Tab-separated table of C-alpha atoms and ligand atoms in Angstrom:
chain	number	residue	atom	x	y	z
X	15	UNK	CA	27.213	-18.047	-30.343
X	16	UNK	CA	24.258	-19.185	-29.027
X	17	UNK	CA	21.666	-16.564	-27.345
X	18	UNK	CA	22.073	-17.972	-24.128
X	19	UNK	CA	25.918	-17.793	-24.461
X	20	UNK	CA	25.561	-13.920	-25.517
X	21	UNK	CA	23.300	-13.006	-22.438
X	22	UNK	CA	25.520	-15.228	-20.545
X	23	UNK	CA	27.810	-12.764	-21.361
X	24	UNK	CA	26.483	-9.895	-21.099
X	25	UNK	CA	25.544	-10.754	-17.498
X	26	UNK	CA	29.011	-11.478	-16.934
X	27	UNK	CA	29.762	-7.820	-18.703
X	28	UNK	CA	27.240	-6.714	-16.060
X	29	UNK	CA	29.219	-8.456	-13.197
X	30	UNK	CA	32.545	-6.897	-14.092
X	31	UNK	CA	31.717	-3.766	-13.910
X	32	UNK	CA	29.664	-3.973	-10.625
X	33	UNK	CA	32.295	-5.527	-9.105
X	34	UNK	CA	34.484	-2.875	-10.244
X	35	UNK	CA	32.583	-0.338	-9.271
X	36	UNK	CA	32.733	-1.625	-5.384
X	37	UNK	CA	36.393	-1.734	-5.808
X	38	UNK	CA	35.916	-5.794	-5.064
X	39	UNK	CA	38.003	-8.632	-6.617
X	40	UNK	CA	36.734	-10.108	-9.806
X	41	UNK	CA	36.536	-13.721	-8.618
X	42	UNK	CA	34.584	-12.363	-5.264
X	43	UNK	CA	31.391	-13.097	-7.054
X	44	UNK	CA	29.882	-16.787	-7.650
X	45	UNK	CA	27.363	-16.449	-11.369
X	46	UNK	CA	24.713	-18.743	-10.306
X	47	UNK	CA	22.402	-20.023	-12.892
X	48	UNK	CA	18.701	-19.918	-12.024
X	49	UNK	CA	17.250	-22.419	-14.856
X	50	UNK	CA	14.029	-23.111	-13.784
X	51	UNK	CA	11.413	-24.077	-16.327
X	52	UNK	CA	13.852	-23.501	-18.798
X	53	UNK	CA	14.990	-26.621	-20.790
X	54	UNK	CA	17.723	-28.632	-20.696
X	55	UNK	CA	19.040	-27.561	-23.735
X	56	UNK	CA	19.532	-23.408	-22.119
X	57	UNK	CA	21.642	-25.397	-19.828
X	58	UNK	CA	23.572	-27.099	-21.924
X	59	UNK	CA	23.887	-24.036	-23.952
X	60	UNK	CA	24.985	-22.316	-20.772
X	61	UNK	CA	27.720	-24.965	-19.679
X	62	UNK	CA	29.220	-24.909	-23.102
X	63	UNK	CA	30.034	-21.149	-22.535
X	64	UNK	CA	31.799	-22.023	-19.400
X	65	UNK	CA	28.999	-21.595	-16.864
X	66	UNK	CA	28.738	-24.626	-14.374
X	67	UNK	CA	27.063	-22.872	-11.358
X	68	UNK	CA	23.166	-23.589	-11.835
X	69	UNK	CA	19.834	-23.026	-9.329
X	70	UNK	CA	16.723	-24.568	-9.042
X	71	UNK	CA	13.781	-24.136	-7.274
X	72	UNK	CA	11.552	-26.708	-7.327
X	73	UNK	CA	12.892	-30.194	-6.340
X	74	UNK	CA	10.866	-32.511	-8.843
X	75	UNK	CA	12.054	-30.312	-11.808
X	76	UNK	CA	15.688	-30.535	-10.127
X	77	UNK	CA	15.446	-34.368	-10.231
X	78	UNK	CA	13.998	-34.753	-13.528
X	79	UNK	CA	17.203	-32.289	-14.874
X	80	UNK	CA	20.155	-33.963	-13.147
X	81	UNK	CA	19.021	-37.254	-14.767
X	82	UNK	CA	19.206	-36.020	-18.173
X	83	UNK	CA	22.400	-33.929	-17.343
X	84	UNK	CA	24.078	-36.504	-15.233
X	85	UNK	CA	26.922	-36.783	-18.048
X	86	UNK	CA	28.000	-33.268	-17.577
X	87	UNK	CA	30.716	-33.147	-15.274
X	88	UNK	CA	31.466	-30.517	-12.772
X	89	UNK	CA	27.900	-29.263	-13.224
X	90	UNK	CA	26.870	-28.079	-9.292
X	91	UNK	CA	23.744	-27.269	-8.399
X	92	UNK	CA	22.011	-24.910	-6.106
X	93	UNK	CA	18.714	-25.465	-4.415
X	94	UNK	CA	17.493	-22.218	-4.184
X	95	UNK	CA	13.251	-22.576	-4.330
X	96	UNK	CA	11.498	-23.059	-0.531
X	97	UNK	CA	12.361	-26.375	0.901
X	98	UNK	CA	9.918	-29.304	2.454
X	99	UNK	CA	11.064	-31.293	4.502
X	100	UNK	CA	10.169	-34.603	2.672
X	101	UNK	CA	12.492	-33.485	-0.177
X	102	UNK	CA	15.453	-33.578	1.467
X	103	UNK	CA	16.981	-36.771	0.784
X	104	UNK	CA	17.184	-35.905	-2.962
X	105	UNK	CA	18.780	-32.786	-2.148
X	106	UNK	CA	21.033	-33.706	0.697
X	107	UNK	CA	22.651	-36.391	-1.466
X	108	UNK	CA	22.505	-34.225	-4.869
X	109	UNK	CA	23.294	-30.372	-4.986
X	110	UNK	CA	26.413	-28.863	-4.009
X	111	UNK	CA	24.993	-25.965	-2.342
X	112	UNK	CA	21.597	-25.455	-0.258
X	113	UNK	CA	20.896	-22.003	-0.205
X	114	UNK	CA	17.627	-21.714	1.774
X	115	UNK	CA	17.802	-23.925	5.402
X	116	UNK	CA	14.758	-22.378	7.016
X	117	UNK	CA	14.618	-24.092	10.402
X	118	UNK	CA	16.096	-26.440	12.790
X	119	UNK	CA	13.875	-29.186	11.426
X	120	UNK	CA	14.826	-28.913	8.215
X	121	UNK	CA	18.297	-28.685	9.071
X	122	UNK	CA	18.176	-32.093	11.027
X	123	UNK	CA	16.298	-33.529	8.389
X	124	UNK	CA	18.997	-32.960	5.371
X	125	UNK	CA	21.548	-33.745	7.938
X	126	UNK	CA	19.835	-37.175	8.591
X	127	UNK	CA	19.556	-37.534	4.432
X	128	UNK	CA	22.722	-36.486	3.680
X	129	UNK	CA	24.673	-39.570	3.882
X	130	UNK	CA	25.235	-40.607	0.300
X	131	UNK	CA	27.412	-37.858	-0.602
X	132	UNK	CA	30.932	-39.275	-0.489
X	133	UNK	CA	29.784	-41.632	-3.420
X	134	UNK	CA	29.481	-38.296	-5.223
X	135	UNK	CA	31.490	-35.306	-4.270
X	136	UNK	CA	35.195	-35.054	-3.091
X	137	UNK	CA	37.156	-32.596	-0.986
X	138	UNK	CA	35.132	-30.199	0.654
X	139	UNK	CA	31.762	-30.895	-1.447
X	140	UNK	CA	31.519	-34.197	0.539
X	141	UNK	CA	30.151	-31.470	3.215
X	142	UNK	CA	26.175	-30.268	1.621
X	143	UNK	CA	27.322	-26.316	1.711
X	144	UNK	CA	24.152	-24.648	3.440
X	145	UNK	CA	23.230	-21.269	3.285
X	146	UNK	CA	20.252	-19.876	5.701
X	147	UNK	CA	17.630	-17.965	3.913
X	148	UNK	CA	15.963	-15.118	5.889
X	149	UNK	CA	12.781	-13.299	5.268
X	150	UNK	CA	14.260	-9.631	5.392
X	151	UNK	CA	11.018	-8.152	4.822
X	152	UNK	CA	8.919	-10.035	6.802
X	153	UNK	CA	6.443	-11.224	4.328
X	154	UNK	CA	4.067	-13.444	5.476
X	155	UNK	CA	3.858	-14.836	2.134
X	156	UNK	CA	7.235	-15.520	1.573
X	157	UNK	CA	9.112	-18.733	3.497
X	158	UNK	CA	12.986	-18.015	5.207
X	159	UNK	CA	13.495	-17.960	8.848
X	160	UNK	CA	12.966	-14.754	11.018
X	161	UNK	CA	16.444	-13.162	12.128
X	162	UNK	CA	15.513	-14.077	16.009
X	163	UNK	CA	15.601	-17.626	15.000
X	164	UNK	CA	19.014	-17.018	13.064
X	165	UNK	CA	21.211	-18.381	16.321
X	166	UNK	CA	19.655	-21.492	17.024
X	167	UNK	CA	19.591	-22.735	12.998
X	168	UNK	CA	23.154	-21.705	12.446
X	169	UNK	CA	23.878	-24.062	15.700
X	170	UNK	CA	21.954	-26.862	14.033
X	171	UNK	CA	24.471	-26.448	10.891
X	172	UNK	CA	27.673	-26.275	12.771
X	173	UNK	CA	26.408	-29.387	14.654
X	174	UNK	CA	25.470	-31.404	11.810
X	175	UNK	CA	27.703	-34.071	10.505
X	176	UNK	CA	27.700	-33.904	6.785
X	177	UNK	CA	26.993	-29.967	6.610
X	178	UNK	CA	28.717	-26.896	6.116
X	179	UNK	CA	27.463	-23.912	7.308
X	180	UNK	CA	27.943	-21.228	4.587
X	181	UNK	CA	26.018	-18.282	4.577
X	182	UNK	CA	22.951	-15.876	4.737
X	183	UNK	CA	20.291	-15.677	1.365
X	184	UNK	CA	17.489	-13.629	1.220
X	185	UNK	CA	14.401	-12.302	-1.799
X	186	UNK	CA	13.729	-8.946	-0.554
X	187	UNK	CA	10.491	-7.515	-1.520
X	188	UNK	CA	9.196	-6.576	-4.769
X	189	UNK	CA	9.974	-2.856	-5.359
X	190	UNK	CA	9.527	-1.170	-8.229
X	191	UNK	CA	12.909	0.370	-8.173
X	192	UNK	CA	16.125	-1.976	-8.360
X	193	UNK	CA	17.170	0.102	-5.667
X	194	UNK	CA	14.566	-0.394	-3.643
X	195	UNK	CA	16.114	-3.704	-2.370
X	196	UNK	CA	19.245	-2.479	-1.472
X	197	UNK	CA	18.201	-1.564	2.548
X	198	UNK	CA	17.606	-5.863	2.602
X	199	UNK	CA	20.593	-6.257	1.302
X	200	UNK	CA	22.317	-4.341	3.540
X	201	UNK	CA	20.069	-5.892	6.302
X	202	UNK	CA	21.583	-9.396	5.288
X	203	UNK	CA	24.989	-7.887	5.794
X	204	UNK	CA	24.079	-6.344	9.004
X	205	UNK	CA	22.722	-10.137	10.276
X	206	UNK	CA	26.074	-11.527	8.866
X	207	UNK	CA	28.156	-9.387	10.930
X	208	UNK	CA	26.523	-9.777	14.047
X	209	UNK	CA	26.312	-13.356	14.082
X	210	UNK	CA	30.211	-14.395	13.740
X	211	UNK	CA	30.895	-11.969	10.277
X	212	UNK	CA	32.258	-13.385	7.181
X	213	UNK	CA	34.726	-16.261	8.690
X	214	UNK	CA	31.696	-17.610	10.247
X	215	UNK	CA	29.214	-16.975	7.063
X	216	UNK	CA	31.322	-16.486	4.184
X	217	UNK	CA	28.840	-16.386	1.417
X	218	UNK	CA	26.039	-13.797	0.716
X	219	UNK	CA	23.389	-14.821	-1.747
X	220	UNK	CA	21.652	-12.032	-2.918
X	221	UNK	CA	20.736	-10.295	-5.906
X	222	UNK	CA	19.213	-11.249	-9.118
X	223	UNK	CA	18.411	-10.080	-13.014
X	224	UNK	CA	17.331	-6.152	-12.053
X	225	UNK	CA	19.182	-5.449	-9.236
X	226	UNK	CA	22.357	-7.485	-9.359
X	227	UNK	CA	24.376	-4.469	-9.364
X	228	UNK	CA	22.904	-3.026	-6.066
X	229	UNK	CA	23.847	-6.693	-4.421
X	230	UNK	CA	27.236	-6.777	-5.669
X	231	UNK	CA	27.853	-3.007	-4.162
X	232	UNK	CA	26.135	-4.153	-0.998
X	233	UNK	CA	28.509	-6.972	-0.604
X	234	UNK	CA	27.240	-10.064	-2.112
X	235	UNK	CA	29.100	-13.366	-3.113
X	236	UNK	CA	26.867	-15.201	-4.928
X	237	UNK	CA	24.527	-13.644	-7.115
X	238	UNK	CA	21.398	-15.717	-8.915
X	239	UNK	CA	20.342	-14.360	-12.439
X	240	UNK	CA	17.709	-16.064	-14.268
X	241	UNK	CA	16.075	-13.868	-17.279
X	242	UNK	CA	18.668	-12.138	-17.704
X	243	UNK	CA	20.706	-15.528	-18.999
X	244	UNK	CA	17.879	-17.529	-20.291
X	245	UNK	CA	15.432	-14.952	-21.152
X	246	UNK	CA	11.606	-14.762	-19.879
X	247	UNK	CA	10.672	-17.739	-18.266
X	248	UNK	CA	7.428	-19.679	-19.940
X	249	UNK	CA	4.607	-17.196	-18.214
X	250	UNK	CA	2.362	-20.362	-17.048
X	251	UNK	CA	5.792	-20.921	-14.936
X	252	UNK	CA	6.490	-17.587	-13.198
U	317	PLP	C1	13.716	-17.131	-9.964
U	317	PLP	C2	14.681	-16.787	-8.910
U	317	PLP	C3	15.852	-16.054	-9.200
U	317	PLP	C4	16.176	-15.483	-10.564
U	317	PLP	O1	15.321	-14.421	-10.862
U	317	PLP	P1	15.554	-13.517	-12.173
U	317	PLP	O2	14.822	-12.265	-11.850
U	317	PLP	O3	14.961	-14.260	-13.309
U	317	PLP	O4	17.008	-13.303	-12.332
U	317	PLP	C5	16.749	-15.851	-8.157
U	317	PLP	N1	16.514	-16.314	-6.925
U	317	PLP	C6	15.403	-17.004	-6.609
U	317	PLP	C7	15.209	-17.485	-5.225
U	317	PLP	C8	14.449	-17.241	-7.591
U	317	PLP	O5	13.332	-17.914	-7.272
């Protein structure tokens, strides 16, 4: 086994028991990927041990990877880095999932892009899945949408043509404590509920290599582990 298929592994060990633990169903819980600045070949390593959920962050770096990994099929990706605006024809017509929408402009802008898809995707992937990303701890450093602006971005989505509104994402705030991040978590949850619940937003995305455990508990879907899979991204890179 390669080392990227044992952590793989071991995150999925991780998973298990979390889920578990909140007394959730197994398959209530999307793996995603995060591969950025790691090379092609931890991917490939990755999908050959069944993984086929992966995120990126940076759009350039996305690009460059799906070209060399184009042959893979059934790979999805997940733009999960801070979106501009002028990248949004690239990912409107490439990644399965958008996890971080962050206004009404951008939303009208990948909606306006988005019009190459059917070429690519089938069924219910023709639709660019978008998740809204909010900035639960109000960092002014950090991008996502404020929660007052929540009602008039998740009306964009429903209105768009080839999107699919999917869900809430957020980064909470460094803490030193994995468990510090568990009040934004439950924050995101709290947001979720009062703006239509789960039939309206389905998907949480929350949660990551220390404190995936504290998402799961909390409620999340989709969880996005980087070092923990790949190992220590190249420190230049962080
Ligand atoms: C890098 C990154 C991750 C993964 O972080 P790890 O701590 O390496 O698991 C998850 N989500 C986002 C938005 C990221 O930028």
């Amino acid at each position: 086994m390669s080392d990227v298929a044992e952590r793989l592994e071991r995150v999925r060990a991780r998973l298990r028991a979390a889920v578990a633990s909140a007394r959730r169903a197994p398959e209530s819980v999307r793996l995603v990927a995060v591969s950025k600045f790691q090379p092609v070949n931890a991917i490939r390593a990755a999908y050959a041990a069944g993984q086929r959920d992966f995120g990126e962050n940076y759009v350039q770096e996305l690009e460059q990877k799906s070209k060399e990994l184009a042959a893979l099929p059934d790979l999805r990706w997940h733009v999960i880095g801070h979106l501009q605006r002028n990248k949004a024809r690239f990912v409107g017509n490439l990644a399965s999932v958008v996890h971080t929408a962050h206004s009404v402009e951008l939303v009208r802008e990948l909606d306006k892009r988005a019009t190459e898809r059917a070429a690519r995707f089938s069924g219910d992937e023709t639709r660019l899945r978008t998740l809204v990303e909010i900035n639960v701890g109000g960092e002014a450093q950090k991008s996502g949408a404020a929660p007052e602006a929540l009602p008039e971005i998740l009306e964009a989505i429903e209105r768009a043509e080839h999107l699919q509104l999917a869900g809430l994402m957020c980064v909470p705030p460094q803490t030193d404590d994995p468990s510090g991040a568990r009040p934004f978590f439950d924050q995101l949850v709290r947001l979720r509920d009062l703006h239509g619940g789960a039939a309206r937003l389905p998907e949480l995305s929350m949660g990551m290599t220390s404190d995936l455990e504290h998402a799961v508990l909390a409620g999340a879907t989709i969880v996005r582990v980087g070092t923990a899979i790949f190992g220590e991204r190249p420190r230049a890179a962080q």
